[in-house]
Tab-separated table of C-alpha atoms in Angstrom:
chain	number	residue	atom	x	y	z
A	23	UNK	CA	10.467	2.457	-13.090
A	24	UNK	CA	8.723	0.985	-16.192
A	25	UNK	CA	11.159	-2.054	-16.975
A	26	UNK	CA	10.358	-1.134	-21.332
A	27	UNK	CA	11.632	2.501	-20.893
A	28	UNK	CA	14.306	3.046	-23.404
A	29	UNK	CA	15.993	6.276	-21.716
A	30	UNK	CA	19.447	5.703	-20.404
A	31	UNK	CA	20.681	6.864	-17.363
A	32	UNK	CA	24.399	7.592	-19.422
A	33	UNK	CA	24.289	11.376	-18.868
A	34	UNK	CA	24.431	10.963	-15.433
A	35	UNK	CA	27.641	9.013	-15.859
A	36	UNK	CA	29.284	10.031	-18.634
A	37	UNK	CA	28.460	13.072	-21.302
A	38	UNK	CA	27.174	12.564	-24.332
A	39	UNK	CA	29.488	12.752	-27.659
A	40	UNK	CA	28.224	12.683	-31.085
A	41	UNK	CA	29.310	9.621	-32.913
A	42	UNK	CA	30.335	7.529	-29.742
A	43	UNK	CA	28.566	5.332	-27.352
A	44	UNK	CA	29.558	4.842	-23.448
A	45	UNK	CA	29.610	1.232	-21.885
A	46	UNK	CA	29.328	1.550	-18.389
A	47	UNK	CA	30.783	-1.596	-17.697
A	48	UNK	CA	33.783	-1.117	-19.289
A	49	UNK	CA	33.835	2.556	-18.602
A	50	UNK	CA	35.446	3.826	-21.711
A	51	UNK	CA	33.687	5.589	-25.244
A	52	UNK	CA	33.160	3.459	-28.596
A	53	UNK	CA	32.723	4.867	-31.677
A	54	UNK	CA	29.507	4.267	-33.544
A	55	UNK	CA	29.346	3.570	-37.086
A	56	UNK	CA	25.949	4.407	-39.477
A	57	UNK	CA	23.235	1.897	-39.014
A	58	UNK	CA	23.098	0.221	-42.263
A	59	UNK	CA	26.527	-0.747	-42.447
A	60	UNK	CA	26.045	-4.706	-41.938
A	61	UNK	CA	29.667	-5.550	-41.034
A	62	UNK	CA	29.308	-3.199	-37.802
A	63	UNK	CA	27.924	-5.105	-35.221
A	64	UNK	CA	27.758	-1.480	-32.951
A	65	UNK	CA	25.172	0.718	-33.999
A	66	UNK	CA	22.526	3.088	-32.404
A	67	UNK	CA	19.693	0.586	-33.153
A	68	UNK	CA	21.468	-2.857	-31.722
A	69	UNK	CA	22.654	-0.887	-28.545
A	70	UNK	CA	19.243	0.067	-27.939
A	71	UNK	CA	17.825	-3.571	-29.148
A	72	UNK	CA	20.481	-5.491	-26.620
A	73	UNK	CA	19.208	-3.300	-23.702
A	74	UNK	CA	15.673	-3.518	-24.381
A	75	UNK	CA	15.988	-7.070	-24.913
A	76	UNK	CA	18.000	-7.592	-21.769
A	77	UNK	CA	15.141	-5.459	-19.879
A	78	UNK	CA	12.466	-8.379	-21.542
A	79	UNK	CA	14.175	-11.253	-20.574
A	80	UNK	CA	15.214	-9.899	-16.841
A	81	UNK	CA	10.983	-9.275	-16.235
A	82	UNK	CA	10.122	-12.370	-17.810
A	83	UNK	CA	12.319	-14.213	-15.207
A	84	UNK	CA	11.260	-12.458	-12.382
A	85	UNK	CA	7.411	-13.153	-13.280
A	86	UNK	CA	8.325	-17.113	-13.577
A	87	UNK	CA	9.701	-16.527	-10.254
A	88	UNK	CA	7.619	-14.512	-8.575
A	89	UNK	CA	3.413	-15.032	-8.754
A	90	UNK	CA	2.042	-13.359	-6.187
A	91	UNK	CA	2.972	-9.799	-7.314
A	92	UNK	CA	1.141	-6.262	-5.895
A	93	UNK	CA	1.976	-2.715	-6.978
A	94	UNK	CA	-0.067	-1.212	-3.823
A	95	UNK	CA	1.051	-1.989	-0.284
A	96	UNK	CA	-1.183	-3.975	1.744
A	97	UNK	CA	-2.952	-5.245	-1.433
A	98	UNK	CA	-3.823	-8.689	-0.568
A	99	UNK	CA	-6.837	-11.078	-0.020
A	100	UNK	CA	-7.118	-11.049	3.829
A	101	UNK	CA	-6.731	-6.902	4.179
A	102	UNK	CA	-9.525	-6.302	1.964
A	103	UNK	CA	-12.066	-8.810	2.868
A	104	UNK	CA	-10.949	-7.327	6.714
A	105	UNK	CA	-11.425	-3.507	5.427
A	106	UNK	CA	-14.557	-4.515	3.787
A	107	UNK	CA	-16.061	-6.199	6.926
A	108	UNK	CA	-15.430	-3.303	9.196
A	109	UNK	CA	-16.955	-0.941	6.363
A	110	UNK	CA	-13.925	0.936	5.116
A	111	UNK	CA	-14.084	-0.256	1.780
A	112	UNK	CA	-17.387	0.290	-0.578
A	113	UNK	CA	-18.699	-2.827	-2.602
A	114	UNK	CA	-17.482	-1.134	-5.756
A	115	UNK	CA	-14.117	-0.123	-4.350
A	116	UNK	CA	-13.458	-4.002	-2.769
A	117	UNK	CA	-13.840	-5.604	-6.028
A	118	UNK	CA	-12.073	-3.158	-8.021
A	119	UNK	CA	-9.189	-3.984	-5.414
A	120	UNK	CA	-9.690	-7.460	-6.256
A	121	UNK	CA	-9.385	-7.497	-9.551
A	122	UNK	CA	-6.097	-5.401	-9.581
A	123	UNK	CA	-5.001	-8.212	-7.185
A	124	UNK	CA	-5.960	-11.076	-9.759
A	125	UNK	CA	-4.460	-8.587	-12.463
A	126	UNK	CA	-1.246	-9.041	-10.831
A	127	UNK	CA	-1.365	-12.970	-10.398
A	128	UNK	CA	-2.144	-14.066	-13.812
A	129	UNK	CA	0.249	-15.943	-15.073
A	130	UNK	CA	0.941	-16.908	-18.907
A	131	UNK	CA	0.086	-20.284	-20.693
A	132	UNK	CA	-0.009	-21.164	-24.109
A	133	UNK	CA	-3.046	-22.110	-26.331
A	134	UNK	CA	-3.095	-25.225	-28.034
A	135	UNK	CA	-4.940	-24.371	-31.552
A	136	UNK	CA	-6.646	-27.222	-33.421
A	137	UNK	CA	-7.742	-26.651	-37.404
A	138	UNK	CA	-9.738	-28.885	-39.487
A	139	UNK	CA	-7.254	-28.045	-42.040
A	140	UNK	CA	-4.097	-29.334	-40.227
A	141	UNK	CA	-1.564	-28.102	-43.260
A	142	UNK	CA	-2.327	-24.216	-42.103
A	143	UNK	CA	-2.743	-24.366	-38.256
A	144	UNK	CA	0.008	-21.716	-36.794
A	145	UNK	CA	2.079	-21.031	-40.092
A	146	UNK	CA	1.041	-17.672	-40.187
A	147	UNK	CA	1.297	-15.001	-37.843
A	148	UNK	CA	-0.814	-13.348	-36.358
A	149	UNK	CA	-1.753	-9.998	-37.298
A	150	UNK	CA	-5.310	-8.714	-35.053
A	151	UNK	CA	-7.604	-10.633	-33.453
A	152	UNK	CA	-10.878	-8.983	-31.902
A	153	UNK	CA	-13.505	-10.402	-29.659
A	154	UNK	CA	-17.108	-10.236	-30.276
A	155	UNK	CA	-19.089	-8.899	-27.743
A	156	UNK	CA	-19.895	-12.577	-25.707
A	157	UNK	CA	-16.305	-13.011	-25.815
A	158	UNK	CA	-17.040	-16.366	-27.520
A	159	UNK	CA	-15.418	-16.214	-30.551
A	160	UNK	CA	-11.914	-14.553	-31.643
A	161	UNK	CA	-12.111	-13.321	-35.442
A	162	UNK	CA	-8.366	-13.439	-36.519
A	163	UNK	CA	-6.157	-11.769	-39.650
A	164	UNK	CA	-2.704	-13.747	-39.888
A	165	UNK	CA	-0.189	-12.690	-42.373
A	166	UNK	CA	0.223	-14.918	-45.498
A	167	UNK	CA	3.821	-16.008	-47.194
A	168	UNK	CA	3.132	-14.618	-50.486
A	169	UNK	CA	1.691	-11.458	-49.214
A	170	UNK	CA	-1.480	-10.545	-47.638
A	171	UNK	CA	-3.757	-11.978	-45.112
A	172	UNK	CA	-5.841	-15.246	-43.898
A	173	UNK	CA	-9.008	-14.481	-42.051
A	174	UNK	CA	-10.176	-16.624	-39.661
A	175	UNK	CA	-12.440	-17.185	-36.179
A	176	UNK	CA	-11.398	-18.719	-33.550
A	177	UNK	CA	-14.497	-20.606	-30.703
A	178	UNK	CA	-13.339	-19.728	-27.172
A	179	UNK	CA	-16.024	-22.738	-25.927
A	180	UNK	CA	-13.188	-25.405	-25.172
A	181	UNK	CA	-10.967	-22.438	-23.274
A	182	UNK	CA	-10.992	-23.133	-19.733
A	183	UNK	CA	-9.106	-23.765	-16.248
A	184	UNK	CA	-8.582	-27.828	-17.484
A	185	UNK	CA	-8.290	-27.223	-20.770
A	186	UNK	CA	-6.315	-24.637	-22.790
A	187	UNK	CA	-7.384	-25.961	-26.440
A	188	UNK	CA	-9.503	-24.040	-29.310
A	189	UNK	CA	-10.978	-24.852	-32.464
A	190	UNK	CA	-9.853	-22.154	-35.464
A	191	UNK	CA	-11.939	-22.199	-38.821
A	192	UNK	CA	-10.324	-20.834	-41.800
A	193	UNK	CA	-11.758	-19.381	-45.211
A	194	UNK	CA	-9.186	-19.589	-47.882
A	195	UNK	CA	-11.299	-17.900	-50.210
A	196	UNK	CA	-9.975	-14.412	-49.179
A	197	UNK	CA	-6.721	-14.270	-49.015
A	198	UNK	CA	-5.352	-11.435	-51.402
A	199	UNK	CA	-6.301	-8.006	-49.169
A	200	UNK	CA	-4.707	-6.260	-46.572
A	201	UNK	CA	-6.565	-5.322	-43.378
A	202	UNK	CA	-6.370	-1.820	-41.447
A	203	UNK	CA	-9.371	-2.341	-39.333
A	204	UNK	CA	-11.999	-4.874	-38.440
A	205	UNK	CA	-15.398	-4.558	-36.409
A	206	UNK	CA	-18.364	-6.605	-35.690
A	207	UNK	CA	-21.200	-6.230	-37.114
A	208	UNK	CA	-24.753	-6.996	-36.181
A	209	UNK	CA	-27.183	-7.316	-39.574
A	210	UNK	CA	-29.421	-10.130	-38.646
A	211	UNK	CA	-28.059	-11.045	-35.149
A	212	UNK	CA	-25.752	-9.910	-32.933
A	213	UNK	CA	-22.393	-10.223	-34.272
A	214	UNK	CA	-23.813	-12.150	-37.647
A	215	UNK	CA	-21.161	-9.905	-40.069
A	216	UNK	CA	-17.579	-8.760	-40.352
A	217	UNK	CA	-16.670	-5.433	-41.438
A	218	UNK	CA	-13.103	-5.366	-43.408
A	219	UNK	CA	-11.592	-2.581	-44.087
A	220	UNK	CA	-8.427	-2.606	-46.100
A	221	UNK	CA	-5.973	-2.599	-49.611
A	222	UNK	CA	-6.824	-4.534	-52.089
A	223	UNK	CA	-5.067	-3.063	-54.474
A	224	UNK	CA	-5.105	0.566	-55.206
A	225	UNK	CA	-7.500	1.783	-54.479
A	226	UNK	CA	-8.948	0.515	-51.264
A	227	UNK	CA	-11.729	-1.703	-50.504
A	228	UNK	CA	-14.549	-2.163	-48.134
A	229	UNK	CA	-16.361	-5.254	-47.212
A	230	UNK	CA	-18.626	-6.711	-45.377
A	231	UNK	CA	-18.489	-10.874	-45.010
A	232	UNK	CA	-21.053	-13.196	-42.630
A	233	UNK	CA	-19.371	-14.880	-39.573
A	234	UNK	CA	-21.005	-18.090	-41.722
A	235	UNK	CA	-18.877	-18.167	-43.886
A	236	UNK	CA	-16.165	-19.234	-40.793
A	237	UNK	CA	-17.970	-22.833	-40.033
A	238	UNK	CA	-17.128	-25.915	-39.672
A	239	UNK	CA	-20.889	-26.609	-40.462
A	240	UNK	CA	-22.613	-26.999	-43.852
A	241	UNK	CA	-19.612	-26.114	-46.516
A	242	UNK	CA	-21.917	-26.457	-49.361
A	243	UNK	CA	-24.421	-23.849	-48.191
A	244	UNK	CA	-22.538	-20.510	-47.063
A	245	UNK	CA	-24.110	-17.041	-48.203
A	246	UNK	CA	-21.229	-14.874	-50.243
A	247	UNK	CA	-20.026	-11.609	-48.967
A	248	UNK	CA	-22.794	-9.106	-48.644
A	249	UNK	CA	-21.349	-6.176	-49.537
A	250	UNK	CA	-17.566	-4.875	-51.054
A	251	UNK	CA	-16.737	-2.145	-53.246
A	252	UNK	CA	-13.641	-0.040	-53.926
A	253	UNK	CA	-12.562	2.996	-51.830
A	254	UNK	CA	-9.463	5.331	-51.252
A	255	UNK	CA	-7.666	3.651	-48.450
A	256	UNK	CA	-9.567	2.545	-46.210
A	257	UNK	CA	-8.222	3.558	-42.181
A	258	UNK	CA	-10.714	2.847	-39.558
A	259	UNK	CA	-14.061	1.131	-39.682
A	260	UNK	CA	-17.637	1.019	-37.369
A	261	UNK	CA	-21.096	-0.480	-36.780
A	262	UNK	CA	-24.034	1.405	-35.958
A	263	UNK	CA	-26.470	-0.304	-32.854
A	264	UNK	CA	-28.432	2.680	-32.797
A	265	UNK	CA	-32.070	1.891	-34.194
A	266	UNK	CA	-32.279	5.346	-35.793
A	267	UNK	CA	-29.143	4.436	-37.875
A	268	UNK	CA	-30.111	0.898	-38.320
A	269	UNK	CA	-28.017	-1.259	-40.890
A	270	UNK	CA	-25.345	1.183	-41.010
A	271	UNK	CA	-21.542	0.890	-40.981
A	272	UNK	CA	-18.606	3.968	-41.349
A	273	UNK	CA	-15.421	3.796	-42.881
A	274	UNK	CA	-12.764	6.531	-41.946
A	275	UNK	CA	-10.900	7.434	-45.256
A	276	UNK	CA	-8.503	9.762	-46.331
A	277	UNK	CA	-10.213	13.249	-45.385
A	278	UNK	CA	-13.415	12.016	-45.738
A	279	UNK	CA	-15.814	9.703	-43.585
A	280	UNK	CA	-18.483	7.700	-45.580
A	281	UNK	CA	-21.636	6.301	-43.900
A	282	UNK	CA	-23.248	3.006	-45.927
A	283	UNK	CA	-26.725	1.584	-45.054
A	284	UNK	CA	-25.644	-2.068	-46.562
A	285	UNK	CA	-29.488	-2.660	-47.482
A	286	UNK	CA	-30.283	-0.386	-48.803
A	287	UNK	CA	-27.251	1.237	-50.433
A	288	UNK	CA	-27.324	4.721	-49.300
A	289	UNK	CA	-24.193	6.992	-48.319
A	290	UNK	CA	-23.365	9.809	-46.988
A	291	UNK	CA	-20.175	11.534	-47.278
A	292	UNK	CA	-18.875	14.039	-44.806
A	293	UNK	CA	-15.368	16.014	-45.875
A	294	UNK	CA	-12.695	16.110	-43.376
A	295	UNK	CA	-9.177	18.394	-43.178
A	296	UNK	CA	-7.740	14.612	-42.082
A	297	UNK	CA	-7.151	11.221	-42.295
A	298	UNK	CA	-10.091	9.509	-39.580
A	299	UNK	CA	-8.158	6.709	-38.134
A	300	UNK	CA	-10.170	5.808	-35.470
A	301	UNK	CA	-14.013	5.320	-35.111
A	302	UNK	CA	-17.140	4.161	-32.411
A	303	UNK	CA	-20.556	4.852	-32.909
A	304	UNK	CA	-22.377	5.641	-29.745
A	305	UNK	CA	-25.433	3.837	-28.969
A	306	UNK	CA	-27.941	5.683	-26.904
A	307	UNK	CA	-27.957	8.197	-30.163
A	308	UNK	CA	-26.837	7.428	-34.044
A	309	UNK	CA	-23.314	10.236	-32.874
A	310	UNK	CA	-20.070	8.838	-34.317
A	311	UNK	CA	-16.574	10.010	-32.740
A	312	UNK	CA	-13.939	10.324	-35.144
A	313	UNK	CA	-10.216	10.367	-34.558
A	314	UNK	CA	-7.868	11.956	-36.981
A	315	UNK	CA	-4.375	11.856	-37.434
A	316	UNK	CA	-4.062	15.695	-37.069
A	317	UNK	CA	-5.259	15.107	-33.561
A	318	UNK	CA	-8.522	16.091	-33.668
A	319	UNK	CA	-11.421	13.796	-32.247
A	320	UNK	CA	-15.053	15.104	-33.670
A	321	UNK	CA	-18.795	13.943	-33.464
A	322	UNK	CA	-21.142	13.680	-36.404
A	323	UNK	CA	-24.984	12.964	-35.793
A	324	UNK	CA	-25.440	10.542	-39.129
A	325	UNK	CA	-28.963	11.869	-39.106
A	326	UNK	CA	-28.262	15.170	-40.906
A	327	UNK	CA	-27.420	15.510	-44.634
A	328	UNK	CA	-24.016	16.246	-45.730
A	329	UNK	CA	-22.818	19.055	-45.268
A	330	UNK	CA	-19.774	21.210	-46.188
A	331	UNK	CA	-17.714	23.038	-44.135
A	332	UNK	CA	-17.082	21.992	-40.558
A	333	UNK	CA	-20.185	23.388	-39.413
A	334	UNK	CA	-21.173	19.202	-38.433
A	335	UNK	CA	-19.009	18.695	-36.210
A	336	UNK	CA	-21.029	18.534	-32.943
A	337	UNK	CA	-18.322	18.045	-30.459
A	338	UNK	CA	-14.468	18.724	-31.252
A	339	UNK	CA	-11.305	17.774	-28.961
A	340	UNK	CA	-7.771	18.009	-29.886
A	341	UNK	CA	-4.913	15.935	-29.137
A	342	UNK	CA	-1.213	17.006	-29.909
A	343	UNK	CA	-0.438	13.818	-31.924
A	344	UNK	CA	-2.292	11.733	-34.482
A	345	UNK	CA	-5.139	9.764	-32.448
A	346	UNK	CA	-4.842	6.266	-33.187
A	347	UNK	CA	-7.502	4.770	-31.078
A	348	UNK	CA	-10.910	5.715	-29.146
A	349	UNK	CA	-13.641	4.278	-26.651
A	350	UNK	CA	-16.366	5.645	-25.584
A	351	UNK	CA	-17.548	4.720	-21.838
A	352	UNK	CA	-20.742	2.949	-21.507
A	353	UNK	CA	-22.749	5.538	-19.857
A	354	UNK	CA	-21.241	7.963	-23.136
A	355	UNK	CA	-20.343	10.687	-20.620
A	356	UNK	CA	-16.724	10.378	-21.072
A	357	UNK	CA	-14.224	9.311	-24.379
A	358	UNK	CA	-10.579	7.598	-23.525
A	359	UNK	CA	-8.273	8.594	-26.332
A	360	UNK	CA	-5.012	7.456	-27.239
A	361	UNK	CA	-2.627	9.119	-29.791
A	362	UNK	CA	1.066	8.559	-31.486
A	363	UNK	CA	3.088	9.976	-29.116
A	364	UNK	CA	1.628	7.529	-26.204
A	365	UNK	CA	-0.774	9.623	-24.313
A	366	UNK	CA	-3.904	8.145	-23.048
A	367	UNK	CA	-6.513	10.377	-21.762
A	368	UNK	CA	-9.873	10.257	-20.707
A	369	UNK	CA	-11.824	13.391	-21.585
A	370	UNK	CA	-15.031	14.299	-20.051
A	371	UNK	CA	-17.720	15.307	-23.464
A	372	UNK	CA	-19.774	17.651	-21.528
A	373	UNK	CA	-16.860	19.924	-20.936
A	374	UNK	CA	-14.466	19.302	-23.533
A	375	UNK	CA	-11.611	18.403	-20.740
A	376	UNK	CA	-9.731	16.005	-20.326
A	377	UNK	CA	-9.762	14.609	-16.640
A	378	UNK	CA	-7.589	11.929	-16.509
A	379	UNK	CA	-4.092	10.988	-18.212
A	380	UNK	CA	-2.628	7.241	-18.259
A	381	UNK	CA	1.625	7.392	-17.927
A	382	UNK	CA	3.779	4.512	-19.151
A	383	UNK	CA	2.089	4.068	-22.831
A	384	UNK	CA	4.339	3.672	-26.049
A	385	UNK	CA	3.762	4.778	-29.306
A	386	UNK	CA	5.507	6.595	-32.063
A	387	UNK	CA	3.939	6.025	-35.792
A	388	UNK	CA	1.611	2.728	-35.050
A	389	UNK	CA	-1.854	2.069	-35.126
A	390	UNK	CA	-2.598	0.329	-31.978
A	391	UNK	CA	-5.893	-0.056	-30.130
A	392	UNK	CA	-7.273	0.705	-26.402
A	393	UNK	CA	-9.118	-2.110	-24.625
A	394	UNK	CA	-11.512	-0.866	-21.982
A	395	UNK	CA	-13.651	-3.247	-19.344
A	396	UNK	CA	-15.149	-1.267	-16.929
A	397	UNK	CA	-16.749	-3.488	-15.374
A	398	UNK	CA	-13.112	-4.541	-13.250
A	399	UNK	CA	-11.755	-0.795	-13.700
A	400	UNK	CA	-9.218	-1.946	-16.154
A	401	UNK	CA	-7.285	-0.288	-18.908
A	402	UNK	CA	-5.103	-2.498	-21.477
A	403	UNK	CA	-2.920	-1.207	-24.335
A	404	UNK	CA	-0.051	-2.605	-26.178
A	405	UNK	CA	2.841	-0.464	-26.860
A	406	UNK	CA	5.202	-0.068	-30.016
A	407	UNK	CA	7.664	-1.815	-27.161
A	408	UNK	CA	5.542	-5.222	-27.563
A	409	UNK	CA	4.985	-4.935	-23.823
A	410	UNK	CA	1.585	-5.002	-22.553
A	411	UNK	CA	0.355	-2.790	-20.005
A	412	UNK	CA	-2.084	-2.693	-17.270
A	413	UNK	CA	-4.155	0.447	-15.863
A	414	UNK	CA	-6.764	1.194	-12.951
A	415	UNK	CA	-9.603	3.136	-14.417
A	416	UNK	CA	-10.218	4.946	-11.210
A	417	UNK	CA	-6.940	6.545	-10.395
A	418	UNK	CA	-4.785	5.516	-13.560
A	419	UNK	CA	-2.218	3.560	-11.648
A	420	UNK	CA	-0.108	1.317	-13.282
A	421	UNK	CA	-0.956	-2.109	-12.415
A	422	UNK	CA	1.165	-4.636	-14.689
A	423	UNK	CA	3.399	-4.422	-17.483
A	424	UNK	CA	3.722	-8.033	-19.374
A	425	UNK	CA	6.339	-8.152	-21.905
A	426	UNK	CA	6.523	-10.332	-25.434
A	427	UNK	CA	7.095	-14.123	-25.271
A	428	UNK	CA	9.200	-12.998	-28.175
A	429	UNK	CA	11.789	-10.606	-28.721
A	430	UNK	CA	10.152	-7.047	-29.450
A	431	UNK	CA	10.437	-5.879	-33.022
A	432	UNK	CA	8.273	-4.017	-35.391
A	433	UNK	CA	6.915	-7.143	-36.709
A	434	UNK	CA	5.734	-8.813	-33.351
A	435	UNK	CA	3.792	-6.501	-31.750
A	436	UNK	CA	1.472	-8.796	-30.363
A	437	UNK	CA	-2.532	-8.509	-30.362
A	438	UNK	CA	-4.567	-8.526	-26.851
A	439	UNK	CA	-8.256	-9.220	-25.707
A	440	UNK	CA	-9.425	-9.290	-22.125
A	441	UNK	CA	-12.672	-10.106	-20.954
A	442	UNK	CA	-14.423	-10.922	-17.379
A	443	UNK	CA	-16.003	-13.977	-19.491
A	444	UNK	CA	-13.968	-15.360	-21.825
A	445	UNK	CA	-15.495	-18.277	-23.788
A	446	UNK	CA	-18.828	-17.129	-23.181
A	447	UNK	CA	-21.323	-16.238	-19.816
A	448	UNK	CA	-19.785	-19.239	-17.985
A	449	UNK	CA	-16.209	-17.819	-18.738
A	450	UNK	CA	-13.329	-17.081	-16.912
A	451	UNK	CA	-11.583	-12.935	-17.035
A	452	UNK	CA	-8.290	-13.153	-18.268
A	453	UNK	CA	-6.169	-11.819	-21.409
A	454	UNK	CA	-5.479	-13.535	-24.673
A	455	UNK	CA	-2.431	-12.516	-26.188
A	456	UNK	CA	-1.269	-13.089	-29.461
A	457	UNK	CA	2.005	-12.969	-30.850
A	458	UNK	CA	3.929	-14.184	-33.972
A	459	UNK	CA	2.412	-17.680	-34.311
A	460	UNK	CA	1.502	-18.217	-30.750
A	461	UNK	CA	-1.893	-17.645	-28.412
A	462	UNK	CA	-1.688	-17.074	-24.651
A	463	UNK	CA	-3.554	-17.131	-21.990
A	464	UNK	CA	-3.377	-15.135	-19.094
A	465	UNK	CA	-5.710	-16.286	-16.711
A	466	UNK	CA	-7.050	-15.457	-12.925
A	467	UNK	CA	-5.924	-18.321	-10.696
């Protein structure tokens, strides 16, 4: 049973009545008063809050307790390195069983952060952190006391099985906007720009900021952002690797998707029926796969013109719930989706199916993202529930579910990135996890 699920096993015991709540313990009905009375310490909301947070505290316990944890039997070291000397077990198949055995014995530590500016290191919380693609540096958006966000990056170089310390650089020079979405760029380098996408004030805006500007190095001499202008709100954002689409970047906005070549100015504008909050460009061809929040996931080729219509839309797949986050799989054969009322599925493009389904996900109105490394068959999301879960890629078993360091709440839903080399080519896999103020690592021992 997934220790986060927030069904109750009451109607087996006792019915249901409108307006009262059953304690099993005490075995009799108390009456419920509305939620937003503030002298009524029993409400809906705190009943479910207690047991939830009961449920949090019980795993967290039994993982202190407990390291060497499998959800298969006869997952272990010795069995497999046995199967895969007598030639039961492929290559592929031996270390994807190892890695769902590390999976399961990485335990939690917390991440000493150092800042040049001592007065801001962990007052703010954090908000989304993504990896660039080395896994070498963390670029971070932390809520602000007077209202909207910090940016900074964070250099995974000192992370490692001695030391659990980083170095975070902060630029206080944008502070004032709101962030929906952030991606890595690549203009000059790989991973040389940031793409923001968020509210400034009303409307939206886009920009597009060097990772320079986030150094510790030569304060004098830092380029200024390279491109920002105003938008309708802005929901999802991507960069373009694709040589025919060189220099480009999307934005997802309301009913509408706008392409921008940032040297040279142009856009192209592409009408939808819905809100695109999720975007990836492929990379073998200059495609991009939309998600919207009617449920529909489309493909544009950015080559053509703009059209009007829907005749553009090259491939189209439909979810039954706003689609909040998408991946496509390296060899762009297949798209994992995820949507608001917590189904993950992996559909297969030349088809249009969908051929695999991941159980135990949580969502209900949230924007949260899916973290793919195929590389160790893993699957990572973060639910609404602030616990963290774990799949196989293969057969879409449930490996792990970590819950919070803190209590979950709407507010703390922490932030994840997992690598197989965090901190750069000489790196470690593990997770980083952040939450509220705090960073964690979650290591392989």
């Amino acid at each position: 049973e997934d220790p986060s699920s927030s069904s109750s096993t009451q109607s087996s015991v006792a019915p249901e009545l409108p307006g009262f709540y059953y304690d099993p313990e005490k075995n009799r009905y108390f009456r419920l008063l509305p939620g937003h009375n503030n002298h009524n310490p029993l409400t809906k909301d705190s009943i479910q809050h207690k047991a939830m947070e009961c449920k949090r505290l019980k795993l967290l316990e039994e993982e202190e307790k407990q390291h060497q944890k499998t959800t298969r039997a006869g997952l272990n070291s010795s069995v497999l390195l046995q199967k895969r000397q007598l030639g039961s077990l492929t290559p592929t198949s031996y270390c994807r069983y190892i890695h769902e055995l590390k999976v399961n014995c990485m335990q939690r530590r917390k991440i000493e952060i150092h800042s040049p500016d001592s007065s801001v290191a962990g007052t703010n919380n954090f908000k989304i952190i993504v990896a660039d693609v080395a896994c070498e540096r963390i670029f971070t958006v932390n809520d602000v006391e007077h209202g909207g966000c910090k940016y900074g990056i964070i250099n995974l170089s000192g992370l490692g099985k001695e030391s659990l310390t980083v170095e975070m650089y902060d630029n206080l020079y944008f502070t004032n906007r709101k962030v929906n979405s952030v991606c890595w760029a690549s203009l000059t380098h790989p991973d040389s720009h940031l793409c923001l996408m968020g509210i400034a004030e009303t409307p939206g805006c886009a920009s597009l900021l060097p990772a320079s500007l986030f150094s510790s190095t030569n304060p004098g001499d830092r380029p200024g952002m390279l491109c920002s202008f105003k938008i309708s709100t802005a929901w999802s954002c991507a960069w373009c690797l694709n040589p025919q689409a060189d220099n480009c970047f999307s934005t997802g906005l309301t009913r509408r998707v706008l392409v921008t070549n940032v040297v040279t100015g142009h856009r192209q504008t592409f009408g939808t029926s819905s809100d695109v909050l999720a975007q990836q460009f492929a990379t073998q061809t200059p495609v991009l796969y939309n998600g919207c929040r009617s449920g529909e996931i489309f493909s544009i080729d950015v080559r053509q013109r703009n059209r009007k219509g829907q005749n553009w839309k090259a491939i189209r797949l439909f979810h039954g719930s706003a689609v909040t986050s998408i991946h496509l799989m390296e060899a762009e054969h297949y798209l994992m989706a995820a949507d608001m009322a917590g189904k993950i599925k992996l559909w297969d493009l030349r088809t249009a199916k969908c051929v695999k389904q991941y159980k135990g996900h949580h969502n209900e109105y949230a924007l949260l993202p899916l973290h793919v490394n195929e590389e160790e068959g893993l699957l990572i999301a973060v639910g609404q529930d602030c616990y963290t879960r774990i799949w196989s890629l293969q057969d879409t078993h449930l490996l792990r579910t970590i819950p919070s360091p803190h209590p979950s709440s709407k507010d703390a839903i922490p932030s994840v990135v997992f690598s197989s080399r965090l901190g750069g080519s000489r790196g470690v896999p593990g997770l980083l996890m952040a939450v509220k103020q705090d960073l964690y690592h979650f290591s392989y021992n």
